[in-house]
Tab-separated table of C-alpha atoms in Angstrom:
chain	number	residue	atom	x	y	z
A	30	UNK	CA	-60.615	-42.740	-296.000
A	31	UNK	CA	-59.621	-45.923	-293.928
A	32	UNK	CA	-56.415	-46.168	-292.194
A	33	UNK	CA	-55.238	-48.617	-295.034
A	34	UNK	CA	-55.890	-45.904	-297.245
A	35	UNK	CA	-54.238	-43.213	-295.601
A	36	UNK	CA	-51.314	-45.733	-295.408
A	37	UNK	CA	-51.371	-46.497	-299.056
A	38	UNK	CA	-51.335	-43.104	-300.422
A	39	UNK	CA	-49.306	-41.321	-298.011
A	40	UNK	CA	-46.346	-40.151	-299.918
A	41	UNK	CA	-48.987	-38.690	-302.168
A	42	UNK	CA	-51.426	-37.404	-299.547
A	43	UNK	CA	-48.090	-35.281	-297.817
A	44	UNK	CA	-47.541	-33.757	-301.321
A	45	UNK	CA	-49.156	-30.214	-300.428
A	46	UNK	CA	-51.541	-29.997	-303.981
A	47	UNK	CA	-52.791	-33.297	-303.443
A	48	UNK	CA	-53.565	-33.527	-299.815
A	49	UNK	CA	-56.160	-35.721	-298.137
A	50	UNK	CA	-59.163	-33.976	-299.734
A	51	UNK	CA	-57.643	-34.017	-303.131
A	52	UNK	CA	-56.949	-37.935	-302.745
A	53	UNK	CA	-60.954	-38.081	-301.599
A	54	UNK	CA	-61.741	-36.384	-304.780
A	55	UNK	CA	-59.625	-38.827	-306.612
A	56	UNK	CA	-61.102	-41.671	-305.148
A	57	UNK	CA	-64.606	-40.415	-306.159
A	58	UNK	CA	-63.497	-40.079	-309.922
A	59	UNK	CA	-64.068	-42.281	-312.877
A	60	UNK	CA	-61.438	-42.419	-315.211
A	61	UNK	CA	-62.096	-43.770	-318.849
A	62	UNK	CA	-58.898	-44.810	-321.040
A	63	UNK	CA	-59.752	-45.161	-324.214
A	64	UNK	CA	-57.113	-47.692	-325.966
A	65	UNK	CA	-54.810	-50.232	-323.653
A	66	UNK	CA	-51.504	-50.082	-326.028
A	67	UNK	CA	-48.443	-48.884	-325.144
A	68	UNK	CA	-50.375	-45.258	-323.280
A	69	UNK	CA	-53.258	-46.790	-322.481
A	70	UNK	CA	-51.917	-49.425	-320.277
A	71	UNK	CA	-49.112	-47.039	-318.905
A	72	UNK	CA	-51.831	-44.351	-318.227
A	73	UNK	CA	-54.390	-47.405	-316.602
A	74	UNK	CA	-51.233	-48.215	-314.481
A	75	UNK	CA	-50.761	-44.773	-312.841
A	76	UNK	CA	-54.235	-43.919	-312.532
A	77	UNK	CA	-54.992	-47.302	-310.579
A	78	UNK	CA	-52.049	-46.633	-308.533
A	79	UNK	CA	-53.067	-42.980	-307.830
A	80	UNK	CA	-56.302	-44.369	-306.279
A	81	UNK	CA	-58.596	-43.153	-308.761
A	82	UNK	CA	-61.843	-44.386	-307.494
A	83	UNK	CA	-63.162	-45.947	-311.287
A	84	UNK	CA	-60.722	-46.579	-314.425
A	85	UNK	CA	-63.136	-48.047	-317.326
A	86	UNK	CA	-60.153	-49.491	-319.541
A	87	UNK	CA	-61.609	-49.898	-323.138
A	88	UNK	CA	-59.574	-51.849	-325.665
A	89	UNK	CA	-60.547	-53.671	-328.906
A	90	UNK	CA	-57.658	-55.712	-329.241
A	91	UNK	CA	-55.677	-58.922	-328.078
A	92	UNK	CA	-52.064	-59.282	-327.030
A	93	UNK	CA	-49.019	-59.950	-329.383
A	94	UNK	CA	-45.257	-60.374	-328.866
A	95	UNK	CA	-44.276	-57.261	-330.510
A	96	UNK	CA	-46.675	-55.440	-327.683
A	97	UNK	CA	-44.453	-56.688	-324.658
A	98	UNK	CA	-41.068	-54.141	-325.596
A	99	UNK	CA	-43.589	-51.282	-324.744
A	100	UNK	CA	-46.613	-52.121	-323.140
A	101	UNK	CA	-46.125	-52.575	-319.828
A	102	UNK	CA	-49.363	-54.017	-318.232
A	103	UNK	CA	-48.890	-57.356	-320.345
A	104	UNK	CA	-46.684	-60.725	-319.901
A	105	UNK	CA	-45.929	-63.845	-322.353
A	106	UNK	CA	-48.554	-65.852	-319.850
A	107	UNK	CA	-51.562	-63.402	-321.452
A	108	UNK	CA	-50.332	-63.926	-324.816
A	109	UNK	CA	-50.567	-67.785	-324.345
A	110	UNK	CA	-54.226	-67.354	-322.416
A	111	UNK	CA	-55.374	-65.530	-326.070
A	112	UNK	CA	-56.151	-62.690	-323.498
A	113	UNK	CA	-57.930	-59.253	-324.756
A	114	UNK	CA	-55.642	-56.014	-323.943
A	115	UNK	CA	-58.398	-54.827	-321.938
A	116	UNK	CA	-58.770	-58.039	-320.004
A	117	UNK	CA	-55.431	-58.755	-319.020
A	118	UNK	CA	-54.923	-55.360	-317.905
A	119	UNK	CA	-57.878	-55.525	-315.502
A	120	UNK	CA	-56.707	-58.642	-314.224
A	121	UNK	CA	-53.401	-57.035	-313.581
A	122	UNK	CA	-54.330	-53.415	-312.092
A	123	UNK	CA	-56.694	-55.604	-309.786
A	124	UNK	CA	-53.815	-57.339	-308.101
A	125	UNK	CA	-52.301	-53.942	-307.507
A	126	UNK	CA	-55.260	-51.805	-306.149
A	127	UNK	CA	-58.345	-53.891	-304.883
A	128	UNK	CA	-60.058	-50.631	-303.405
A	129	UNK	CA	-60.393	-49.075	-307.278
A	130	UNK	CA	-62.577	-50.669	-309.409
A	131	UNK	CA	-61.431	-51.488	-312.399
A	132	UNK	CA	-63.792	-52.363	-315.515
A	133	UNK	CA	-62.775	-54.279	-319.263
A	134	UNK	CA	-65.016	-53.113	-321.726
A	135	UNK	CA	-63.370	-55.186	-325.145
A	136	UNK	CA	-64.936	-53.215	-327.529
A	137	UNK	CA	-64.697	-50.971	-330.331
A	138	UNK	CA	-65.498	-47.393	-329.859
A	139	UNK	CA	-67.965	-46.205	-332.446
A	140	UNK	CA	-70.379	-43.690	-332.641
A	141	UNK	CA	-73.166	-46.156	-331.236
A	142	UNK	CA	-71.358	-47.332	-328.520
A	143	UNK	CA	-68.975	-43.866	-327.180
A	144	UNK	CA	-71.808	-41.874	-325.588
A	145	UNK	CA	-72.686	-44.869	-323.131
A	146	UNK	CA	-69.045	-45.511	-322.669
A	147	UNK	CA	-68.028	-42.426	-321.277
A	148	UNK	CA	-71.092	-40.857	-320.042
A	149	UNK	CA	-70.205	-40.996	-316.347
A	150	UNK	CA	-66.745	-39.846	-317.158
A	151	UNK	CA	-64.922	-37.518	-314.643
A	152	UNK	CA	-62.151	-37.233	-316.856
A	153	UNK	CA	-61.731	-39.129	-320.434
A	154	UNK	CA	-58.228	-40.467	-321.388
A	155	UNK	CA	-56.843	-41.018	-325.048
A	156	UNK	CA	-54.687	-44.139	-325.093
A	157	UNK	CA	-55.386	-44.601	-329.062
A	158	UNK	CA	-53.495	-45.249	-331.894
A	159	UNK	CA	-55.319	-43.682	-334.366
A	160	UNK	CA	-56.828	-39.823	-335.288
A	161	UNK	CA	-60.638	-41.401	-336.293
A	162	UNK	CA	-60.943	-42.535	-333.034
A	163	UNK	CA	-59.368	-39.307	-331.442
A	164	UNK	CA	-61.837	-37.275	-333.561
A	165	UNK	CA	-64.801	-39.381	-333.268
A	166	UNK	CA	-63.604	-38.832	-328.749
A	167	UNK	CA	-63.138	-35.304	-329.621
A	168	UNK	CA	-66.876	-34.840	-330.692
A	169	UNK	CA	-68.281	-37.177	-327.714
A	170	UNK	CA	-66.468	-34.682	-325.383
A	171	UNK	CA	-68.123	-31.902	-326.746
A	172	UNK	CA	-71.380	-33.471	-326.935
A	173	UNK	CA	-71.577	-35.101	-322.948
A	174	UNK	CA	-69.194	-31.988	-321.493
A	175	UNK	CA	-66.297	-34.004	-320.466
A	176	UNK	CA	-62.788	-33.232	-320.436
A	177	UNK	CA	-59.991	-35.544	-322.272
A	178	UNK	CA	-56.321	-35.355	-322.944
A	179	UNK	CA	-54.886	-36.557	-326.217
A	180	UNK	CA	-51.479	-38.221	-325.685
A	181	UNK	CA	-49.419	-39.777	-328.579
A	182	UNK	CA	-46.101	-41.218	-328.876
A	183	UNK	CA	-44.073	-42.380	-331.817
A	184	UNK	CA	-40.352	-42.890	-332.380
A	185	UNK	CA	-38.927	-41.154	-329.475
A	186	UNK	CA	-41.151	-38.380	-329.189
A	187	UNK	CA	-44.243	-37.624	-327.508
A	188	UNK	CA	-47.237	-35.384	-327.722
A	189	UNK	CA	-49.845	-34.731	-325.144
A	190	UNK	CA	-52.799	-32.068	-325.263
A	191	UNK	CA	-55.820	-31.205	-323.044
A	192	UNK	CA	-59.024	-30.506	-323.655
A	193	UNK	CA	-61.779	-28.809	-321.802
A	194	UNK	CA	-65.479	-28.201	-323.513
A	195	UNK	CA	-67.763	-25.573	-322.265
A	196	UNK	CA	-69.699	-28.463	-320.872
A	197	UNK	CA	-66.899	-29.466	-318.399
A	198	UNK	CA	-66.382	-26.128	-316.999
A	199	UNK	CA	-68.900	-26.906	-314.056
A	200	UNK	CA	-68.247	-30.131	-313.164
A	201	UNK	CA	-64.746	-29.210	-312.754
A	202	UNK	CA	-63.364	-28.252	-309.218
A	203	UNK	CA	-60.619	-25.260	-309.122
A	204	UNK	CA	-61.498	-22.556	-311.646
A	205	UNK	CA	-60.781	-23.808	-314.960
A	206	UNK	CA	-61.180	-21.861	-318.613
A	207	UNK	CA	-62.914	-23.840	-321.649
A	208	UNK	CA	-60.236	-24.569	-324.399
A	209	UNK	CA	-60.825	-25.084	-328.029
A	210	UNK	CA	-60.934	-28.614	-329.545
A	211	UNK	CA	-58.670	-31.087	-331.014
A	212	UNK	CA	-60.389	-29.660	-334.154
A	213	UNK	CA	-59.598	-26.266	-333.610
A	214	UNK	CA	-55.987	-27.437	-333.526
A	215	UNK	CA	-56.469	-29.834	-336.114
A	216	UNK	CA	-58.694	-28.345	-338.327
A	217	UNK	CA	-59.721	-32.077	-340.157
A	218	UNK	CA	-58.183	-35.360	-339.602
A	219	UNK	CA	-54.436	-36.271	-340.961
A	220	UNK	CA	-54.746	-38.238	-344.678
A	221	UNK	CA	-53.405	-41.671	-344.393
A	222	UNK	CA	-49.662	-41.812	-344.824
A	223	UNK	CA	-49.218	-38.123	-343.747
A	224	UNK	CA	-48.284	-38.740	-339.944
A	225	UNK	CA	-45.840	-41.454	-339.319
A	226	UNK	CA	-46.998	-44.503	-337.600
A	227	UNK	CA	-45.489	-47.153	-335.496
A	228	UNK	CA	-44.913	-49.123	-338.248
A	229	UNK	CA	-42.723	-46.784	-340.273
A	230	UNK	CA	-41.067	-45.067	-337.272
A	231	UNK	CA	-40.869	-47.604	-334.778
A	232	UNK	CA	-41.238	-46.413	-330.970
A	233	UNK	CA	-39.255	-46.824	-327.674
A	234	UNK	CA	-40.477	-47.560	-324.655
A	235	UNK	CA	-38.928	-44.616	-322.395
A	236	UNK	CA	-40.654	-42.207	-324.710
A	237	UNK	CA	-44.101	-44.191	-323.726
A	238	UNK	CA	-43.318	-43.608	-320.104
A	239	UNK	CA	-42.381	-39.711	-321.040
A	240	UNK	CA	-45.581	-38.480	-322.034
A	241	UNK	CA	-47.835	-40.705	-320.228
A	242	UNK	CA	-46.280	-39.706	-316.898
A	243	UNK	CA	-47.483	-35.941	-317.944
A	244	UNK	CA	-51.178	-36.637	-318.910
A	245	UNK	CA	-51.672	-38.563	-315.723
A	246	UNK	CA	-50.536	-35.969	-314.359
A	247	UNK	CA	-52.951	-33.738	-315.939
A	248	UNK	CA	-55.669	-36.282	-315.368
A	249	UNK	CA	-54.916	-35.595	-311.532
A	250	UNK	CA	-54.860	-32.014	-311.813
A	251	UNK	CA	-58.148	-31.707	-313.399
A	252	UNK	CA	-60.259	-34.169	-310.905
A	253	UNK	CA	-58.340	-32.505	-307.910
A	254	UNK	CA	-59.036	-28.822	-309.027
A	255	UNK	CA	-55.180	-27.722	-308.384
A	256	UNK	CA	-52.473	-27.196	-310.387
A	257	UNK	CA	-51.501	-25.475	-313.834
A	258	UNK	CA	-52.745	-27.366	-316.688
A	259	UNK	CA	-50.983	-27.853	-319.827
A	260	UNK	CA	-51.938	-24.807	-321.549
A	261	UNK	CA	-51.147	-25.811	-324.921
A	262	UNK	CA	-49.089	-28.924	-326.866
A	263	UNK	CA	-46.881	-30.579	-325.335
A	264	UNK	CA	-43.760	-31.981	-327.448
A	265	UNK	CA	-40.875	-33.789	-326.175
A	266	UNK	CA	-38.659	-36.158	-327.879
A	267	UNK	CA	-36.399	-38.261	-325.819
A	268	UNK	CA	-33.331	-38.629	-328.366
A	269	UNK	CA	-32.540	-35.262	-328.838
A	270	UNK	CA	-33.540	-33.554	-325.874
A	271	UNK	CA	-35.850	-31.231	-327.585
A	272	UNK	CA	-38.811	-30.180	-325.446
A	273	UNK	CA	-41.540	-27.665	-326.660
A	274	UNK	CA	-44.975	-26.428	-325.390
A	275	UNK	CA	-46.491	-24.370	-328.578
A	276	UNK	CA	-50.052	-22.675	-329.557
A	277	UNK	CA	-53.201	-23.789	-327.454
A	278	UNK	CA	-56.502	-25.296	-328.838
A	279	UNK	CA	-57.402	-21.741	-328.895
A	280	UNK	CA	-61.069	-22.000	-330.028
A	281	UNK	CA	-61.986	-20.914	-333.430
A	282	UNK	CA	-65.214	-19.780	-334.254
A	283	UNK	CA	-65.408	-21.284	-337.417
A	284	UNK	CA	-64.707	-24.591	-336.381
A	285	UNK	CA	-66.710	-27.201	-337.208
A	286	UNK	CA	-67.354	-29.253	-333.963
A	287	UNK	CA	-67.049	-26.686	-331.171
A	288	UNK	CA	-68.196	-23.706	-333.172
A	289	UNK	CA	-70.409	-24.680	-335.341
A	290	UNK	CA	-71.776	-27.724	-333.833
A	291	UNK	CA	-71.565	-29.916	-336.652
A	292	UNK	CA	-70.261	-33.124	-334.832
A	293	UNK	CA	-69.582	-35.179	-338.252
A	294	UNK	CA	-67.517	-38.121	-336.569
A	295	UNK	CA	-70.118	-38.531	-333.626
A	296	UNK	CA	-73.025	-38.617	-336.353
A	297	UNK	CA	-71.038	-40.807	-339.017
A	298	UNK	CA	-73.365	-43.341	-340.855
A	299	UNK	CA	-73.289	-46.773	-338.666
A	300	UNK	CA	-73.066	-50.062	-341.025
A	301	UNK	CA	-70.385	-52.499	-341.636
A	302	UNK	CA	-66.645	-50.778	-341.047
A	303	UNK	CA	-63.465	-51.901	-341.573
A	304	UNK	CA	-59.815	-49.972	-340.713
A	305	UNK	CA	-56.757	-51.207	-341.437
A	306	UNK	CA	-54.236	-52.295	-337.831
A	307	UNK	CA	-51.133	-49.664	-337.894
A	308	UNK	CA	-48.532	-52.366	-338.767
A	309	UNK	CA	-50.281	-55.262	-338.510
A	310	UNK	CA	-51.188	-56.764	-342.110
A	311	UNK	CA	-54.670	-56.349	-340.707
A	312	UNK	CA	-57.910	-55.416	-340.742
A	313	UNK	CA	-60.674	-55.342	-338.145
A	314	UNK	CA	-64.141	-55.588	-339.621
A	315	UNK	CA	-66.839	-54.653	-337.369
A	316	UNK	CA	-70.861	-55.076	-337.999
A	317	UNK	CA	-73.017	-53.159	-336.257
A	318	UNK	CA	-76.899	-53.970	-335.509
A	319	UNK	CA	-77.017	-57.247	-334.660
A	320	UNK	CA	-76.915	-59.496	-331.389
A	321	UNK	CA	-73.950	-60.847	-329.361
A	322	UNK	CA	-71.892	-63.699	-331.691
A	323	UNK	CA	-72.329	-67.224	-330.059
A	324	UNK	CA	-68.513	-68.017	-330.287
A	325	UNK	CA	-68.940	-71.570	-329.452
A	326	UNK	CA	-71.623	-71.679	-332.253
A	327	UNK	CA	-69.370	-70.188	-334.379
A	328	UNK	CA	-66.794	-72.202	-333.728
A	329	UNK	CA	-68.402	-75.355	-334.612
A	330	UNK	CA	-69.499	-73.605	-338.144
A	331	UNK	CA	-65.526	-73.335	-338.890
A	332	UNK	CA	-64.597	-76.501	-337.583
A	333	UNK	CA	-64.572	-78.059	-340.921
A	334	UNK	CA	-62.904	-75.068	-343.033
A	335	UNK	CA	-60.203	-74.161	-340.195
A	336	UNK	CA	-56.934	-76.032	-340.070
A	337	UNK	CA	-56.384	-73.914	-336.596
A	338	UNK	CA	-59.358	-73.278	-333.806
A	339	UNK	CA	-58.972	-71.956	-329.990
A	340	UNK	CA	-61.154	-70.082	-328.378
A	341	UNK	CA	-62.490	-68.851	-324.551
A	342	UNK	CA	-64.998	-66.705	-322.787
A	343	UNK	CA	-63.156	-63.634	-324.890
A	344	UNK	CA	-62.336	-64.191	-328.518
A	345	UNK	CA	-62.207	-66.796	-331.182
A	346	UNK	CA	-59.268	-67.305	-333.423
A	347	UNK	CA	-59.087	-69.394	-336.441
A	348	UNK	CA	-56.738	-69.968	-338.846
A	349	UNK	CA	-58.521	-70.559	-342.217
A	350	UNK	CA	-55.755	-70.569	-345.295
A	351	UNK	CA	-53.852	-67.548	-345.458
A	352	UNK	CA	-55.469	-65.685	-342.987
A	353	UNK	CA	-56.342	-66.083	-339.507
A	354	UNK	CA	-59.812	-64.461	-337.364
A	355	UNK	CA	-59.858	-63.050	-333.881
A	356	UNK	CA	-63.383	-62.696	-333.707
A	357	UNK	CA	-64.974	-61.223	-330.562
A	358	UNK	CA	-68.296	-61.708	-329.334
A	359	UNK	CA	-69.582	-58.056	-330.257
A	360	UNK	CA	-69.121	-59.294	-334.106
A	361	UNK	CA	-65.995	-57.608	-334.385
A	362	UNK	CA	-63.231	-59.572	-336.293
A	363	UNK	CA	-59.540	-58.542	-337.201
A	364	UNK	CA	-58.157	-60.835	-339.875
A	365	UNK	CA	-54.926	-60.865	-339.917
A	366	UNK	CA	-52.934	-61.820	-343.697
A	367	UNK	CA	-54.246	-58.435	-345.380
A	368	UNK	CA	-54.679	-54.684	-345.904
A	369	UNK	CA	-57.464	-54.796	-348.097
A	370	UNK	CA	-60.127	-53.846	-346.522
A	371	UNK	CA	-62.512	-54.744	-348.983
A	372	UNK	CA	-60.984	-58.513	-349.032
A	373	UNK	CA	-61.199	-58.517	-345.145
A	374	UNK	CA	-65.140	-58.217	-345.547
A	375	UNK	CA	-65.662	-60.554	-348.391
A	376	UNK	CA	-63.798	-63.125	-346.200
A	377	UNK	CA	-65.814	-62.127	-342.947
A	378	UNK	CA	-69.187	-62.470	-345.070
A	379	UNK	CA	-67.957	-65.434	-345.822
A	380	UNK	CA	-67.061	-67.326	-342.758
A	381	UNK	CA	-68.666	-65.159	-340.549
A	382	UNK	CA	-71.969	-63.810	-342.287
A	383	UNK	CA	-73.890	-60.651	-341.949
């Protein structure tokens, strides 16, 4: 490390597990956050800070008003540029660290697109808001070897949980144990309206910062090789001062995806998809299989249908009726008006084609 270096990271080189070969090891690390909401951006922001050498921020999403209370990465100025999460937090983390390299990937992560996006991943970071992305990260894990930490927050509470595949073992420094997987703990994904969202429950910001601040600190511990990991769940909510560690992944036999092999989410049938936005009145509609979108293209096709038209090197958005497009060059659009998800397709077959 350069003097600048040693000058940056001091108070953490002087802490006695981190040292100056543990901040070398950091700097060497690539660090892939999955999701730039509320703990994705908080989790970018600590890695960047910590030096880590690579932090691939992926986010399929664009900034709104309601994101500034918690998210901590963004400002009213990105809302007004139509700025993608993943973007603006790039732009951001860039001004703070210029020696770590810091990558946007806008994008949704899909089983034809997750292998490549964290296949040179020291350490893989859940900053999602959603279990069929945590399950389809959970199987890409198991599949390239690499370690991840599931972190959740909603209301006031928090939940954090790491994960380490057989795979990871050796690429690991320190001498760290294979856990089970988040389906091992899990068993199969939650049914929709079973787990609250932030929608129903609301969240506060502090809680964010809670549980965030603890799988950094995981991330740390596993690319540094020192230090007790989390050896189970990790619950803490904020408002009543309850704080709980309970029952490990402990790996099953019988499990589908670590025992078995079957890795159903990773091998899901690719076509046209659609999800509906936790508390959004949205739904993104994705097409898979086809070539970049030309965005200025497209927006001279809606020119004469939309009453509402801006667009930049990121995103389109059009208001056309009741409904208004983000549309992203990797033929991704989230309409916004709507829940139904079969609606949201007939209108991007519509406007949009494919």
């Amino acid at each position: 490390m350069n003097s600048e270096e040693l000058a940056r990271y001091h108070r953490q080189i002087i802490f006695p597990p981190v040292g100056e070969d543990g901040q070398q090891r950091l700097k060497a690390a690539t660090a892939v956050v999955v999701g730039c909401g509320a703990t994705g951006s908080a989790l970018s922001n600590l890695l960047v800070r910590a030096g880590v050498g690579r932090v691939r921020i992926v986010d399929r999403d664009f900034i709104e008003l309601n994101n500034l209370q918690r998210q901590i990465l963004f400002d009213e100025e990105d809302i007004a540029a139509n700025l993608p999460k993943a973007e603006a937090a790039a732009r951001k983390l860039r001004r703070v660290n210029r020696d770590v390299t810091v990558e946007a990937v806008v994008a949704d992560v899909n089983p034809g697109n997750v292998l490549d996006l964290l296949a040179d991943a020291t350490v893989v970071l859940d900053g999602t808001d959603n279990f069929s992305t945590r399950f389809l990260l959970n199987d890409a894990c198991l599949h390239l070897g690499k370690a991840w930490i599931y972190t959740g927050v909603i209301a006031s509470y928090g939940m954090t949980a790491t994960f380490i595949p057989d795979g990871a073992v050796a690429t690991l420094p320190g001498d760290r144990q294979a856990t089970g997987c988040l389906r091992c703990l899990l068993g199969t994904m939650p049914a929709p309206g079973v787990t609250p969202t932030c929608d129903t429950a609301g969240v506060i910001g502090p809680a964010v910062a809670l549980i965030t601040a603890v799988a950094a600190a995981e991330a740390m511990k596993l690319i540094i090789g020192r230090g007790k990991l989390n050896p189970g769940v990790i619950h803490m909510d904020l408002w009543t001062h309850e704080y709980h560690s309970f029952g490990g992944a402990i790996r099953r036999p019988d499990c589908p995806a670590c025992g078995l092999g079957r890795l159903e989410y990773l091998d899901a049938t690719v076509g046209t998809a659609s999800a509906t936005l936790c508390g959004r009145n949205a739904v993104q509609v994705r097409v898979n299989g086809s070539g970049p979108l030309d965005l200025a293209r497209l927006e001279a096709q809606l020119r004469p249908v939309a009453s509402r038209l801006a667009r930049n090197d990121y995103l389109l958005r059009a208001q056309i009726g009741d409904y208004e497009f983000t549309v992203f060059p990797d033929n991704r659009a989230i309409i916004k008006g709507t829940e139904d998800e079969d609606l949201a397709k007939s209108l991007y077959a519509r406007y949009i084609g494919g």
